[in-house]
CSV table of C-alpha atoms in Angstrom, one decimal:
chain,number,residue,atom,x,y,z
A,12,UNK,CA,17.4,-2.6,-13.3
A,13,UNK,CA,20.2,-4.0,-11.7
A,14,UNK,CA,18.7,-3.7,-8.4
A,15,UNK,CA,15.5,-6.3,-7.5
A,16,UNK,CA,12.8,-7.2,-5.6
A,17,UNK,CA,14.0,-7.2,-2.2
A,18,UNK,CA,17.0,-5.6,-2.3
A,19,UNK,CA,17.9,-2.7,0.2
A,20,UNK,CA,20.2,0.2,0.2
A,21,UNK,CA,21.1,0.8,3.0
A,22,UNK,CA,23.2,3.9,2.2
A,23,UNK,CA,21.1,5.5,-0.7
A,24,UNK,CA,19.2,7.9,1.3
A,25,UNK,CA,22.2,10.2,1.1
A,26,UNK,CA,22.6,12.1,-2.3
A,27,UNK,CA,24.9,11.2,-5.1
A,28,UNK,CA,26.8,14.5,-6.4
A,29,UNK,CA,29.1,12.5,-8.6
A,30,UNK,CA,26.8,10.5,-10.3
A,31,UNK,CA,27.4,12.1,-14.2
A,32,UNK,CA,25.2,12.0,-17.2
A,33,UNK,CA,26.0,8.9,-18.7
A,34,UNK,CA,24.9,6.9,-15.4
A,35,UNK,CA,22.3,8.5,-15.1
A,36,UNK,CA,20.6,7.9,-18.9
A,37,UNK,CA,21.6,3.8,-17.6
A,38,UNK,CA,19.7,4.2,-14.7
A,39,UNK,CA,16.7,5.3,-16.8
A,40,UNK,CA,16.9,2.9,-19.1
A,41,UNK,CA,17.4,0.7,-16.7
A,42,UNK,CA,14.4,1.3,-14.2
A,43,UNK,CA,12.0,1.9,-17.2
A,44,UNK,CA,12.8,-1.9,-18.3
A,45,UNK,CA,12.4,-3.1,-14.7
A,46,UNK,CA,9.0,-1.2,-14.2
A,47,UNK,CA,7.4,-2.3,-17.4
A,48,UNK,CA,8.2,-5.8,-16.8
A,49,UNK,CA,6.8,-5.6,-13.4
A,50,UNK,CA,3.8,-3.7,-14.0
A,51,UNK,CA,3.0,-5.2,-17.3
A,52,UNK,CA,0.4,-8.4,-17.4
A,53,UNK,CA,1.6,-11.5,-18.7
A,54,UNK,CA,-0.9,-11.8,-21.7
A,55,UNK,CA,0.9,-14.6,-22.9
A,56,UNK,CA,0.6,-16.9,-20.4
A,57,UNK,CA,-3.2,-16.1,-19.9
A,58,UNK,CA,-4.2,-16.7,-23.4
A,59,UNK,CA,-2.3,-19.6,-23.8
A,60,UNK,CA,-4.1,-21.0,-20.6
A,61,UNK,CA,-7.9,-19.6,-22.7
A,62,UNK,CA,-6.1,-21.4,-25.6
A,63,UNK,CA,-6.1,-24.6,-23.4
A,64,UNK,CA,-10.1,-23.8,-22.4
A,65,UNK,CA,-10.9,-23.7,-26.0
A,66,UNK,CA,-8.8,-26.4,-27.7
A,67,UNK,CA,-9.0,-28.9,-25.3
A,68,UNK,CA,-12.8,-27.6,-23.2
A,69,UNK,CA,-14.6,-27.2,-26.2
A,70,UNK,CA,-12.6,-30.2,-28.4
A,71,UNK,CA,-13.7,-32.8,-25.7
A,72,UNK,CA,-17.6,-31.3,-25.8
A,73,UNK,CA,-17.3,-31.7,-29.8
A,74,UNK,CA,-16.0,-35.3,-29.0
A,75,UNK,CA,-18.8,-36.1,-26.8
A,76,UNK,CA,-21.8,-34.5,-29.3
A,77,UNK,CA,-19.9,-36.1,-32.5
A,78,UNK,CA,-21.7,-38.2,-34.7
A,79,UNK,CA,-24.7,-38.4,-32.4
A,80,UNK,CA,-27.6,-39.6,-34.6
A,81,UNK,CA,-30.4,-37.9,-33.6
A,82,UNK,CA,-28.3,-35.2,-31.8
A,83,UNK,CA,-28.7,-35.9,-28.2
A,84,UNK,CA,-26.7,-33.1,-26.0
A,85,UNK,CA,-23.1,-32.8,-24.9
A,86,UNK,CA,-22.0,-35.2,-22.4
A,87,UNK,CA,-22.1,-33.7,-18.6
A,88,UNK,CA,-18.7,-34.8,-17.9
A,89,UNK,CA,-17.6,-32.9,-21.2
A,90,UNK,CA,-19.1,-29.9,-19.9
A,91,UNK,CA,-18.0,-30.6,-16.0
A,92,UNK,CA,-14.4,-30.6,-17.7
A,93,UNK,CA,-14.8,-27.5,-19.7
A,94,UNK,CA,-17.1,-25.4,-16.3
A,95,UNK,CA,-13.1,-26.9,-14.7
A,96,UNK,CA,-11.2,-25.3,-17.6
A,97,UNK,CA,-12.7,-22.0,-17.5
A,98,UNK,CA,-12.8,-21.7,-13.7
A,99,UNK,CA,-9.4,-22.5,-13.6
A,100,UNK,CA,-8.6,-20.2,-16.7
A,101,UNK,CA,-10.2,-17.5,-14.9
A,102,UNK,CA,-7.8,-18.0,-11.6
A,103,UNK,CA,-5.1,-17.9,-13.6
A,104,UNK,CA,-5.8,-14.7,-15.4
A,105,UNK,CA,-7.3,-13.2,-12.1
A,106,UNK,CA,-3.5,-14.3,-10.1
A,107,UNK,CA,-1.1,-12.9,-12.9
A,108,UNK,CA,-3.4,-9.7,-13.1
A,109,UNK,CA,-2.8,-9.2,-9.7
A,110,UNK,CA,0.9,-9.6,-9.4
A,111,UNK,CA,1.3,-7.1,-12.3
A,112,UNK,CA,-1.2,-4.6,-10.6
A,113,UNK,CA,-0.7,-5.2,-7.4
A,114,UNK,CA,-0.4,-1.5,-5.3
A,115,UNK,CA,-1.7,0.2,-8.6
A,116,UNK,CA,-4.7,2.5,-8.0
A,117,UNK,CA,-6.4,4.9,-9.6
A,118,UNK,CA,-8.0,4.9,-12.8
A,119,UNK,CA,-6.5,1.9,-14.2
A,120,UNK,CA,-7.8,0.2,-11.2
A,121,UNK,CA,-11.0,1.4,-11.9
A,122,UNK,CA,-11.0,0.7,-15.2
A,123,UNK,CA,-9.8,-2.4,-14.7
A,124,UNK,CA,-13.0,-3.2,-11.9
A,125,UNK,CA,-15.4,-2.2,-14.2
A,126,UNK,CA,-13.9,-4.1,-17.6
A,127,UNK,CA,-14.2,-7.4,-15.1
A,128,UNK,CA,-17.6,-7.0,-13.9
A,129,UNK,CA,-19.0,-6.7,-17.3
A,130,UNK,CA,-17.9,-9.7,-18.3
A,131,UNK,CA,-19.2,-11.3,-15.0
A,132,UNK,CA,-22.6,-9.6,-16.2
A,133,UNK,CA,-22.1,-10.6,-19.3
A,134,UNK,CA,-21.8,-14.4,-18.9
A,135,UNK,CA,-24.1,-14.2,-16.3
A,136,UNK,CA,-26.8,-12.9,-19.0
A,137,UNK,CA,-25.7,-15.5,-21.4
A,138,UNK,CA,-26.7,-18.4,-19.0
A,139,UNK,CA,-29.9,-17.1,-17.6
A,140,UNK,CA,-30.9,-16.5,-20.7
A,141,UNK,CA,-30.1,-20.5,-22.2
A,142,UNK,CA,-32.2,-21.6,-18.9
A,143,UNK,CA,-34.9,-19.2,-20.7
A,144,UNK,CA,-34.4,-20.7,-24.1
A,145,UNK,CA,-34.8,-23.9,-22.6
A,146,UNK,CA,-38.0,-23.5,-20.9
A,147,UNK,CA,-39.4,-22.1,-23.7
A,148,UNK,CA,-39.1,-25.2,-25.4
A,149,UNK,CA,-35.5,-24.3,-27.5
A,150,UNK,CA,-34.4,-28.2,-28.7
A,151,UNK,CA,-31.2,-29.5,-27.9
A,152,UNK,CA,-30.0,-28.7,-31.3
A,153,UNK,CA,-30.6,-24.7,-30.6
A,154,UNK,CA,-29.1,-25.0,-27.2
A,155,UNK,CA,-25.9,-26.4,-28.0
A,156,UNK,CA,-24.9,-23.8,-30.8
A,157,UNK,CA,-26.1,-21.0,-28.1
A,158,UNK,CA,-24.0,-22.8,-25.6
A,159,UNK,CA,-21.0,-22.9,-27.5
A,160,UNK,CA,-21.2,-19.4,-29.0
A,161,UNK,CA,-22.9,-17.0,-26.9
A,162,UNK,CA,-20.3,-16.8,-24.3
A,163,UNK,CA,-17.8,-15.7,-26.9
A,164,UNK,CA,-20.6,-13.5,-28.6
A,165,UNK,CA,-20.1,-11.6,-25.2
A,166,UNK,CA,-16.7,-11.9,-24.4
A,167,UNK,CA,-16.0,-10.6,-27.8
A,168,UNK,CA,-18.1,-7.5,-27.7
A,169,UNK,CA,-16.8,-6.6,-24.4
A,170,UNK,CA,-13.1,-7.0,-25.5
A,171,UNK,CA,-14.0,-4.5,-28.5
A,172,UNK,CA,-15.6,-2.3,-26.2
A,173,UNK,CA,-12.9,-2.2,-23.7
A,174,UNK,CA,-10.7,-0.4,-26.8
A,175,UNK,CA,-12.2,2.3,-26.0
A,176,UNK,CA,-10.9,2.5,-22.7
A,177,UNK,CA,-7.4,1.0,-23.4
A,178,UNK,CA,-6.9,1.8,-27.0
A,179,UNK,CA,-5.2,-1.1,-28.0
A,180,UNK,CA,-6.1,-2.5,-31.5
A,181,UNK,CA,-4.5,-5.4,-30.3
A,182,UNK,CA,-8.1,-6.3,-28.0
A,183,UNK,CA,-10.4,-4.8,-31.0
A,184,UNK,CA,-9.1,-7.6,-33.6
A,185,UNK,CA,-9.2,-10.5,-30.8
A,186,UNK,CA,-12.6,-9.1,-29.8
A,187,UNK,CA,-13.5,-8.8,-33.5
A,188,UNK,CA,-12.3,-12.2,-34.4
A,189,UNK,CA,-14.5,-14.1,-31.4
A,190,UNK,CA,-17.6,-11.7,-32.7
A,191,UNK,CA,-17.1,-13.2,-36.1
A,192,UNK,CA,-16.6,-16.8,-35.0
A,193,UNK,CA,-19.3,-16.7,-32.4
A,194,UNK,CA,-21.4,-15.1,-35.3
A,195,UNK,CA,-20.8,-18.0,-38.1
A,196,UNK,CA,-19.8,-20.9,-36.6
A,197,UNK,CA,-23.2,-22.5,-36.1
A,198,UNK,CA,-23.6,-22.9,-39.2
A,199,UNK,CA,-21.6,-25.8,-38.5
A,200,UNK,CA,-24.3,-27.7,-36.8
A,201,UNK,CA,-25.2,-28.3,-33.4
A,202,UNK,CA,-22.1,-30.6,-33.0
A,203,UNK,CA,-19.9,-29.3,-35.1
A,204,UNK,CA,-19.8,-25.7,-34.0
A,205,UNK,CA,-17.7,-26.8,-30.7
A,206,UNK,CA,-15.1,-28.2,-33.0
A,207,UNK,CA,-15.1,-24.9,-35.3
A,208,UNK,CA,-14.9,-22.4,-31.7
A,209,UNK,CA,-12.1,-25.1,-30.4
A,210,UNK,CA,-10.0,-24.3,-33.4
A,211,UNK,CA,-10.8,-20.9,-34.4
A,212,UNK,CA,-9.9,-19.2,-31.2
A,213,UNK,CA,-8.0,-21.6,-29.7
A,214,UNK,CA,-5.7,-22.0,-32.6
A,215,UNK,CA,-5.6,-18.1,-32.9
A,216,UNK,CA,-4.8,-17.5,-29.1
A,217,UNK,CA,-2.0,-20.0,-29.0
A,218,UNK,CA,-0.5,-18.0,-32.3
A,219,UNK,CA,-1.1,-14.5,-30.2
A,220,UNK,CA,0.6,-16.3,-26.8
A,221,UNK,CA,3.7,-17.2,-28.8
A,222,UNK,CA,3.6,-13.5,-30.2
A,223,UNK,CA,3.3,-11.9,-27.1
A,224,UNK,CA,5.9,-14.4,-25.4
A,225,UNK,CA,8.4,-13.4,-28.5
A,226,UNK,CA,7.9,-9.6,-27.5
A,227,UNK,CA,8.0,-10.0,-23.9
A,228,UNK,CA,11.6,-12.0,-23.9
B,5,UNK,CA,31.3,15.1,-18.4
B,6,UNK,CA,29.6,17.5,-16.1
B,7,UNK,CA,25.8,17.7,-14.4
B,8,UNK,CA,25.2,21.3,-15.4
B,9,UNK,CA,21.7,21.7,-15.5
B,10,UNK,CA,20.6,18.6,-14.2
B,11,UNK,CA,17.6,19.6,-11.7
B,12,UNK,CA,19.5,18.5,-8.0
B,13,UNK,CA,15.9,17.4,-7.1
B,14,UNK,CA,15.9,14.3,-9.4
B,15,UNK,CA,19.4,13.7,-9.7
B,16,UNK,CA,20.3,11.2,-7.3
B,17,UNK,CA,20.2,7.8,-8.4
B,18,UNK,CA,17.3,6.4,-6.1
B,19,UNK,CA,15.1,9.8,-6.5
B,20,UNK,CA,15.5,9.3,-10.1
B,21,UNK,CA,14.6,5.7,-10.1
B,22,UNK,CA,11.4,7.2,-8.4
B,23,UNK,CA,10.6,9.1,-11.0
B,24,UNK,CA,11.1,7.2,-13.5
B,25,UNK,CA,8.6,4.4,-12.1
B,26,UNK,CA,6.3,6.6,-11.5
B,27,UNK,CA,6.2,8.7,-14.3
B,28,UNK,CA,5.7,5.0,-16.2
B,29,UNK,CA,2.1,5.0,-14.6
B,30,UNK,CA,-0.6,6.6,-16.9
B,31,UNK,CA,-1.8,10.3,-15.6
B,32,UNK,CA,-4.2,9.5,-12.6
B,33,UNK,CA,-3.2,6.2,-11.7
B,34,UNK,CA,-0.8,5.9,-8.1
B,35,UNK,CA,1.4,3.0,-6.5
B,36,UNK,CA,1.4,2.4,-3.1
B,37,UNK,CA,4.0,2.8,-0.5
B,38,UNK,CA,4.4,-1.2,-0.2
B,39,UNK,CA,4.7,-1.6,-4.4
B,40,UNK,CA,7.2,1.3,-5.1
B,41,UNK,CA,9.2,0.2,-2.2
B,42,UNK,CA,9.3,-3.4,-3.7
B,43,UNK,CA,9.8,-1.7,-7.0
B,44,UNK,CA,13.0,0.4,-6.2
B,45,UNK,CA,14.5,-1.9,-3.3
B,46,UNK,CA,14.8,0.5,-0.7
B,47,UNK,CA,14.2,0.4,3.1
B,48,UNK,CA,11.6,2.5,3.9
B,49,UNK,CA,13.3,5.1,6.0
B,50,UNK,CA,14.8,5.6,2.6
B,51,UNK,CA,12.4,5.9,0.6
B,52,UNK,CA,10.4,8.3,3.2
B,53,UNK,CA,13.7,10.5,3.2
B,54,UNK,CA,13.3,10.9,-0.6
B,55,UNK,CA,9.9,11.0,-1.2
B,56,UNK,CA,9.7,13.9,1.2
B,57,UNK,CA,12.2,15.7,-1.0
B,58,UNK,CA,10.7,15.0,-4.1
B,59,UNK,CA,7.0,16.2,-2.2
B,60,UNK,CA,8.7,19.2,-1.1
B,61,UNK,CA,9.4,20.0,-5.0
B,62,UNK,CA,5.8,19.5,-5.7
B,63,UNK,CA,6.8,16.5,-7.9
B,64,UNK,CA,4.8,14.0,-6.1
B,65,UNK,CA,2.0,14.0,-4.1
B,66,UNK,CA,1.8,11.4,-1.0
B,67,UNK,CA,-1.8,10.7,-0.1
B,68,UNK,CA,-2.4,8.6,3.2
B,69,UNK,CA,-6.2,7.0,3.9
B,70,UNK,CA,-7.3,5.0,6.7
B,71,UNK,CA,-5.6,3.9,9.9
B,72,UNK,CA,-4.3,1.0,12.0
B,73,UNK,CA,-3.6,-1.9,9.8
B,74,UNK,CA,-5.8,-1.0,7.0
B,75,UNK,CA,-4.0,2.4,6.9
B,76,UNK,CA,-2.5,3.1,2.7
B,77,UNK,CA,-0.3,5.1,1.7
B,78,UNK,CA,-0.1,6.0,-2.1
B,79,UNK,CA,2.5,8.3,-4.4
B,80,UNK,CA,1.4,10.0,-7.8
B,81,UNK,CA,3.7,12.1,-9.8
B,82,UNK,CA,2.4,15.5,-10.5
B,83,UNK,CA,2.1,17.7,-13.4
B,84,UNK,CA,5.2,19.6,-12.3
B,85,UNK,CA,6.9,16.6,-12.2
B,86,UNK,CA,5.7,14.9,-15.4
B,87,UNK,CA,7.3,18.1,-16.6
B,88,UNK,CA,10.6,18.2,-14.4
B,89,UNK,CA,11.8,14.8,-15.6
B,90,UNK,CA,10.6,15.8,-18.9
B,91,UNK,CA,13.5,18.7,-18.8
B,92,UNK,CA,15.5,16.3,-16.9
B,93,UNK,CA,15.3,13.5,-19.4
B,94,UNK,CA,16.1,16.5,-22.6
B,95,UNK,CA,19.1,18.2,-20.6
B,96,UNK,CA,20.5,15.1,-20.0
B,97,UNK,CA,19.9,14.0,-24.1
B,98,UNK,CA,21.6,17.5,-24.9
B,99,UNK,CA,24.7,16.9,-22.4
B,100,UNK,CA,25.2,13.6,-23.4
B,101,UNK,CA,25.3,14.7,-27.1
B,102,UNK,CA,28.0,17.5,-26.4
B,103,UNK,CA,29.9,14.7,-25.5
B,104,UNK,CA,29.1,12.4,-28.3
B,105,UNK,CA,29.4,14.8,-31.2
B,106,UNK,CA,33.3,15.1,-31.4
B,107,UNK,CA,33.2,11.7,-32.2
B,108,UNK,CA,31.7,12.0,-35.0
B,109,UNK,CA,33.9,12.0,-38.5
């Protein structure tokens, strides 16, 4: 659109008799790019900051748990760094939601509440659940491949669901992909499974950021 | 190239623009005053001045909730106007190709 933010017209309240066909199919064209790149989320930018979570989060855990012989636990600054990741992950994706959305209501906005506090639920179910593991006597070994891939287990399942309210194939194979390397990866081990999520969704998400960047340009 | 046909209603640049964000939202969502503003670039005494026509044509419907500072005001296309920039968008298509077709070899 070749008027933006901020601008004013002054003189536009007024109507424009003479403005003939051809303008007019610009200044559609024109206002449906603007609004689509205003209202549109910048998916690319938030999973290449979940990209940075995952390769460099769960890459410093695996460094921390990697050759431990017996297996110990993940170091507590390697998980301080990766809770620091995530929250700050979760700010980013949370700001550039709400520029897009901004002044939207509705049932998008709705949706959009609802999609966020299941996840919220989610994760929240995921840790309560590894304090109940652990007090019923889980070892280390168990905790740290529940550690590592429940929280994807949960984000992916609630990605796939959310297709049903968005339609987008796009969320059902990212959603499906997590499910299946939440599902597998343990068989990695206790230490190697952080290295197997690190790269098999962080490698992914990078791909899908440069995708999405490519589209978006 | 003439505007025969064109509904008068939406074709005027801004009111036009209006519809076309709007009609960009899916069915049931709204934008408030504040957003669509920022969106077209228009003071609001302007935008007011065209909203109201566009309201009086039944093509959008202006909702207004609270008061004081936490007062809202939000804009949703209508059916009918889903529908009159549908005929809009297809006069304009068949105008435009009037004009395009005696170019053709």
């Amino acid at each position: 659109m070749t008027e933006g933010r901020g601008m004013r017209n002054d003189g536009d309240a007024r109507d424009a008799p003479d403005m003939d066909p051809a303008s007019a199919a610009v200044i559609i064209e024109a206002a449906r790019e603007h609004v689509q790149r205003e209202l549109t989320i910048n998916r690319s930018a938030i999973l290449a900051t979940w990209s940075i979570v995952y390769l460099l989060g769960y890459g410093v855990v695996w460094l921390s748990v990697k050759g431990q012989q017996p297996f110990r636990a993940p170091a507590g600054w390697a998980l301080a760094l990766l809770v620091a990741l995530a929250a700050l992950a979760l700010g980013v994706t949370a700001q550039l939601t709400e520029r897009a959305t901004s002044g939207v209501g509705g049932m998008s906005s709705q949706r959009r509440r609802i999609y966020a506090l299941s996840l919220v639920v989610g994760l929240l179910g995921v840790y309560v659940m590894e304090a109940a593991l652990s007090s019923a006597g889980a070892s280390q070994r168990v905790l740290s491949v529940y550690g590592a891939s429940a929280p994807l287990l949960v984000a992916g399942v609630i990605l796939v669901a959310g297709t049903a309210a968005w339609l987008s194939w796009y969320m059902f194979g990212l959603g499906a992909w997590l499910i299946a390397v939440a599902a597998t990866s343990g068989f990695a081990g206790p230490a190697g499974v952080w290295a197997v999520d690190a790269l098999a969704v962080g490698m992914p998400m990078l791909l899908l950021a440069a995708i999405q960047l490519r589209r978006r340009l | 190239m003439t505007d025969e046909g064109l509904d008068p209603v939406i074709h005027a640049p801004a009111r036009l623009r209006l519809m076309v964000t709007l009609t960009s939202l899916p069915e049931g969502d709204n934008l408030s005053f504040t957003r669509l503003q920022d969106l077209i670039g228009l003071t609001p005494g302007n935008l007011i001045t065209h909203l109201r026509k566009l309201d009086d044509a039944g093509y959008v419907q202006i909702n207004k909730t609270g008061g004081g500072v936490s007062a809202l005001t939000t804009v949703a296309l209508t059916r009918d106007g889903r529908a009159a920039l549908d005929r809009y968008t297809a006069s304009l298509r068949e105008l435009l190709d009037r004009v395009e077709l005696p170019r053709q070899p």
